[in-house]
Coordinates of C-alpha atoms in Angstrom, one line a residue:
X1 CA -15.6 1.7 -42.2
X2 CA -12.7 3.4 -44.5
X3 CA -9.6 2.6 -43.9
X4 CA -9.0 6.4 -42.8
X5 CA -11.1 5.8 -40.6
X6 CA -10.2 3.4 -38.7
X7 CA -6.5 5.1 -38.7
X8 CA -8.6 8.1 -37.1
X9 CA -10.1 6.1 -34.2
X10 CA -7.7 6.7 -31.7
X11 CA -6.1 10.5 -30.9
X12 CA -2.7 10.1 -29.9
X13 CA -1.8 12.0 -27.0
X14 CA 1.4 13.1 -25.1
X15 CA 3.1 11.8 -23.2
X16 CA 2.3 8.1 -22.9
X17 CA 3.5 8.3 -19.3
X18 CA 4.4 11.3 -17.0
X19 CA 5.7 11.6 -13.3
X20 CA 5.2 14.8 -11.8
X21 CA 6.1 16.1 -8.0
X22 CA 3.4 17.4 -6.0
X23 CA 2.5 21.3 -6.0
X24 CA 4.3 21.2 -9.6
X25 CA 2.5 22.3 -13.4
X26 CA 2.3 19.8 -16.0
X27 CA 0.7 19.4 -19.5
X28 CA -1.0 16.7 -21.8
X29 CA -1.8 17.3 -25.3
X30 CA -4.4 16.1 -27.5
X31 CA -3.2 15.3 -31.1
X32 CA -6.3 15.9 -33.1
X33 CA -5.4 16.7 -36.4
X34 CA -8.5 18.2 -38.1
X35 CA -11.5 15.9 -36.6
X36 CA -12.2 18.5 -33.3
X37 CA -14.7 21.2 -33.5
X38 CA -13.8 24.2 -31.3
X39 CA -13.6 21.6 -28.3
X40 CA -12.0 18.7 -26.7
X41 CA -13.0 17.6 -23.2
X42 CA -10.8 16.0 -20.6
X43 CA -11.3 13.1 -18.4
X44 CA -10.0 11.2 -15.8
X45 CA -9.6 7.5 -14.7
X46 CA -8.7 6.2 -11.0
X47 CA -7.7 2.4 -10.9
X48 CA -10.6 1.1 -13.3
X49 CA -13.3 3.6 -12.2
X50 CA -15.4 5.8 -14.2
X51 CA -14.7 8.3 -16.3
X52 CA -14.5 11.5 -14.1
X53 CA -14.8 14.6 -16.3
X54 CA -11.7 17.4 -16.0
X55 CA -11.8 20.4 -18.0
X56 CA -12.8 21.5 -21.7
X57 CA -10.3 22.9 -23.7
X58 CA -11.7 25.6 -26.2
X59 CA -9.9 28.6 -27.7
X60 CA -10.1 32.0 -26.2
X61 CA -11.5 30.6 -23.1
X62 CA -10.2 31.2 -19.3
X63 CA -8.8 28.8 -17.2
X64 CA -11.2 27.5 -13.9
X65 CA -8.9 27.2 -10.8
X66 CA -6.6 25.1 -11.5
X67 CA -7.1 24.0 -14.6
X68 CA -6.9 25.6 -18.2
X69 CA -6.2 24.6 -21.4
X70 CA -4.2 25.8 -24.9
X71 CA -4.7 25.5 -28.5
X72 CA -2.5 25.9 -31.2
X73 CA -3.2 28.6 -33.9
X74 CA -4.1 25.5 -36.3
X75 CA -6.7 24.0 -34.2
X76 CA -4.8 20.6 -34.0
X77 CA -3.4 20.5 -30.9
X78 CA -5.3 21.0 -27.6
X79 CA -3.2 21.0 -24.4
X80 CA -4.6 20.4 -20.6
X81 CA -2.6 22.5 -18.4
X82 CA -2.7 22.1 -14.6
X83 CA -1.1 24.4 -11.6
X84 CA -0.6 22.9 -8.3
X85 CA -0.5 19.0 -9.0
X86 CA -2.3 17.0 -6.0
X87 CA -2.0 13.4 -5.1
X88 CA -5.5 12.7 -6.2
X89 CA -4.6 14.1 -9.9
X90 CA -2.7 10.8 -10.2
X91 CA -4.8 8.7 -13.2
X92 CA -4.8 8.3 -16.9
X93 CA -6.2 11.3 -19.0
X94 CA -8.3 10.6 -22.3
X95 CA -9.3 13.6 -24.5
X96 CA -12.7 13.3 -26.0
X97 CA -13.8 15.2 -29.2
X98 CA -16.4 15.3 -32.5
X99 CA -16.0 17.0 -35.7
X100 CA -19.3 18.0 -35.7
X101 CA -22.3 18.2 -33.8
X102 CA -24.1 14.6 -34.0
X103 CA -21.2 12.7 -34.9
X104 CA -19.7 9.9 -33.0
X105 CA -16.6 11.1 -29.9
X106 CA -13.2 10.0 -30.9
X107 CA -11.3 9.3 -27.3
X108 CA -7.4 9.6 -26.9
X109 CA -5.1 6.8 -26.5
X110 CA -4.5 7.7 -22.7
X111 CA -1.5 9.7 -20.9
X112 CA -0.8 8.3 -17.8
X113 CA 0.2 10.8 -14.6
X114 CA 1.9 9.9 -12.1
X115 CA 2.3 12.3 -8.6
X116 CA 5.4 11.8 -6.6
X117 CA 5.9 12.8 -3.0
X118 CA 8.4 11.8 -0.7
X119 CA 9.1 8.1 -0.3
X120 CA 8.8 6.4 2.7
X121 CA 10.3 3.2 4.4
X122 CA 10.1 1.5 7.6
X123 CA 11.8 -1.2 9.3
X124 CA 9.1 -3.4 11.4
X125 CA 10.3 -6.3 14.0
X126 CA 8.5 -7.9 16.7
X127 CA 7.7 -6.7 20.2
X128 CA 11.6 -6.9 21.8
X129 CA 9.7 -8.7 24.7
X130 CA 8.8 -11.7 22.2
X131 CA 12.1 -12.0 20.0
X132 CA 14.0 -13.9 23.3
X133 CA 11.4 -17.0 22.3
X134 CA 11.9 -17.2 18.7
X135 CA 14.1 -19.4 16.7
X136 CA 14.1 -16.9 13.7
X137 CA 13.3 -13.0 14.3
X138 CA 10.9 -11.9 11.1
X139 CA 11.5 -8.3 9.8
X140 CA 9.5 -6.3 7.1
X141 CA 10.6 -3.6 5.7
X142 CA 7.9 -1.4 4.0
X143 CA 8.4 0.9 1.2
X144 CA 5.8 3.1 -0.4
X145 CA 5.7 6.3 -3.0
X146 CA 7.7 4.5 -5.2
X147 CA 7.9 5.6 -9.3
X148 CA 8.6 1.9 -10.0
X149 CA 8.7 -1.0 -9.4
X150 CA 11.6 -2.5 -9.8
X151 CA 13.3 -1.1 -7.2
X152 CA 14.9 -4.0 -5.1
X153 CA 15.1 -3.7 -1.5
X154 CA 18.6 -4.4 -0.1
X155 CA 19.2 -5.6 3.6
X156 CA 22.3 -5.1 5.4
X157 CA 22.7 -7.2 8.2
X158 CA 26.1 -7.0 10.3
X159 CA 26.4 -11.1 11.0
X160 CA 25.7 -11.8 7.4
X161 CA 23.4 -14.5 8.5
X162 CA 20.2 -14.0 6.6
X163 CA 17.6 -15.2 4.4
X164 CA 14.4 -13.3 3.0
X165 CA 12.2 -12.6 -0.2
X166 CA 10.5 -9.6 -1.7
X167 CA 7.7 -9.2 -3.6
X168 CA 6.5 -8.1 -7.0
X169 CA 5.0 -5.2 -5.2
X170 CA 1.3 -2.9 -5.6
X171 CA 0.4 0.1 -7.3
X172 CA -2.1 2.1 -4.9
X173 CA -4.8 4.8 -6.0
X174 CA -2.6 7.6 -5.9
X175 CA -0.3 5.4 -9.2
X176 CA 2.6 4.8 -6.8
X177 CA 4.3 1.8 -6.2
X178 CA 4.4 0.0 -3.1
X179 CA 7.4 -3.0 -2.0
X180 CA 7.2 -5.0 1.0
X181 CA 10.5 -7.4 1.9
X182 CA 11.0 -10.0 4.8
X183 CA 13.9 -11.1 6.4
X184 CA 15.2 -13.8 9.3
X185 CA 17.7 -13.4 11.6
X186 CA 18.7 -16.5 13.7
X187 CA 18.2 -16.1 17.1
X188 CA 22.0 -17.0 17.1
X189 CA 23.0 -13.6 15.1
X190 CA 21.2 -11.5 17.8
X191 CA 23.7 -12.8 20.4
X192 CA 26.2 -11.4 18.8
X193 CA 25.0 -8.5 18.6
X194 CA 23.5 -8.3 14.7
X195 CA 22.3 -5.0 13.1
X196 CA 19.8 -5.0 10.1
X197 CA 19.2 -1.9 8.1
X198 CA 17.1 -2.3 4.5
X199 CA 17.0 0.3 1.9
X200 CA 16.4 1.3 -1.6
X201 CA 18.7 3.1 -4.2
X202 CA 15.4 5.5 -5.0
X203 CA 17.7 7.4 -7.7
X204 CA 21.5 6.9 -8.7
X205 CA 22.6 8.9 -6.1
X206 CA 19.8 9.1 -3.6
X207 CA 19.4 6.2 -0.8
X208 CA 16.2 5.8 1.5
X209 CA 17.6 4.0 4.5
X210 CA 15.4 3.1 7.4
X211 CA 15.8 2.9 11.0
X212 CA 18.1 0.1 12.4
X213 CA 16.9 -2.4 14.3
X214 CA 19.3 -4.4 16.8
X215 CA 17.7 -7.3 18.8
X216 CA 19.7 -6.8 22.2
X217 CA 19.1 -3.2 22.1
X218 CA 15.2 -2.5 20.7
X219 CA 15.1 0.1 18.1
X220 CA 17.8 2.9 17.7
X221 CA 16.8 5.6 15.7
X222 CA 19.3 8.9 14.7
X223 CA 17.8 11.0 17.6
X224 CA 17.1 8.2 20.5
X225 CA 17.5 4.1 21.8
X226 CA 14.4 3.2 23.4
X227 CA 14.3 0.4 26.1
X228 CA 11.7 -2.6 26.1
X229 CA 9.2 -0.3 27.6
X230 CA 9.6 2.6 26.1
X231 CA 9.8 1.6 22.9
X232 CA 6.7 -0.4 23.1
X233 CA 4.6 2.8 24.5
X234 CA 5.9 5.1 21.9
X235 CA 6.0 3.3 18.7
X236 CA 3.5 0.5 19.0
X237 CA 0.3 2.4 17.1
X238 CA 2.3 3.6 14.5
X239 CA 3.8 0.6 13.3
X240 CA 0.4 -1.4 13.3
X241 CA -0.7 1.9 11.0
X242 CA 1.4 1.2 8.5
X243 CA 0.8 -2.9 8.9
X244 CA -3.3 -1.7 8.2
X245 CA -2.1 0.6 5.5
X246 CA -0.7 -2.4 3.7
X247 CA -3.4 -4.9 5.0
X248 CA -6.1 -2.5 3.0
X249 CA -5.9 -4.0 -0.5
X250 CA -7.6 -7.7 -0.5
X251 CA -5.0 -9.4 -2.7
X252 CA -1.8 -8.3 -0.9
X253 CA -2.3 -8.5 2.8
X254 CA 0.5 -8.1 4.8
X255 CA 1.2 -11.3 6.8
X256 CA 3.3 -11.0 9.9
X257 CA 3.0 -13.8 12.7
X258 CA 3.1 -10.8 15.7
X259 CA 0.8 -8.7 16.7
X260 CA 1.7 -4.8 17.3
X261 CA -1.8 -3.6 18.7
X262 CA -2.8 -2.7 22.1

């Protein structure tokens, strides 16, 4: 092979990495130079799948939905546009083209897309009817539709007396990241009356702050405190949903030694 070539075996296309909000318009372009002949077609790949194919950018040509495409007057630059970004848009995008009919496809390099929607966090704790018999009170707090990883959760406990870990975190099928962090409380710090409240610094001036949770009083949120009972009946299946959300991928169960099912 000549050494221009093997320069040639790779489009570049950009951006490496993009993070879009849901229901917005982005673009990815396809750096071709002069090896693409009237076309360059668009795929997409979900967490090591196969190829799915997108859209095919040609000149003169209409969009379809809500996809379309753009090239510049040179021929060298073909552009993916699409309206209306969903969740399941979230993937790396390779542009594929020939120079000519018969020869070999030359893929892109990859563009990665992100989707963002809201984040959400929640504060998990035993059934209150349980915590009276424990030496050490586990918490998890969940955090998912993260843009990164690196994100540390922070605990704010009113006693001060705590210990806990978090992890590296998991990157689900929509490209967002997901952070999981447990914490003890003695049983001593609940008789005087101890407070825990976990969050994440999301942006530099946006804070996700989740519920609090108070062992001698259950779980108080900003609009109601539910009793023993009450709290049970209300909120029971929807904080085992979001253990089974987490529970889904093989490698990273969520292990908690309580159970919040019926």
């Amino acid at each position: 092979m000549k050494i221009e070539e093997k320069a040639l075996a790779l489009f570049t296309q950009t951006p490496a990495i993009q993070t879009v909000s849901a229901g917005s318009r982005f673009e990815l372009h396809c750096h071709t130079g002069w090896l693409a002949s009237a076309a360059v077609y668009w795929y997409k790949q979900r967490h090591h799948q196969h190829l799915q194919f997108v859209h095919t950018v040609r000149k003169h040509v209409p969009g379809d939905g809500r996809f379309s495409g753009a090239v510049n007057s040179d021929s060298t630059l073909y552009t993916l546009i699409i309206q209306g970004a969903q969740v399941e848009d979230a993937g790396v995008y390779y542009c594929a083209a020939r120079k000519s009919y018969g020869m070999s496809f030359i893929f892109g390099n990859g563009s990665t897309l992100l989707i963002t929607g809201p984040p959400t966090i929640f504060l998990l704790a035993p059934p209150p009817a349980e915590i009276l018999s424990m030496e050490t009170i586990p918490l998890m707090c969940l955090v998912s539709g993260l843009t990164s990883v690196t994100l540390p959760v922070h605990w704010n406990v009113s006693t001060g007396e705590t210990e806990g870990w978090t992890d590296s975190g998991v990157i689900d099928s929509t490209g967002m990241y997901s952070v999981r962090s447990q914490l003890t409380v003695p049983r001593e710090s609940c008789s005087k009356g101890a407070v825990c409240i976990c969050s994440v610094h999301t942006t530099s001036v946006e804070n996700l702050i989740s519920e609090e949770f108070s062992c001698q009083r259950g779980i108080k949120t900003s609009r109601d405190v539910f009793t023993d009972s009450k709290y049970c009946e209300q909120n029971e299946k929807s904080l085992y949903a979001q253990l089974a959300f987490t529970e889904d991928d093989g490698k990273n169960k969520l292990r908690v030694n309580y159970d919040m099912r019926d």
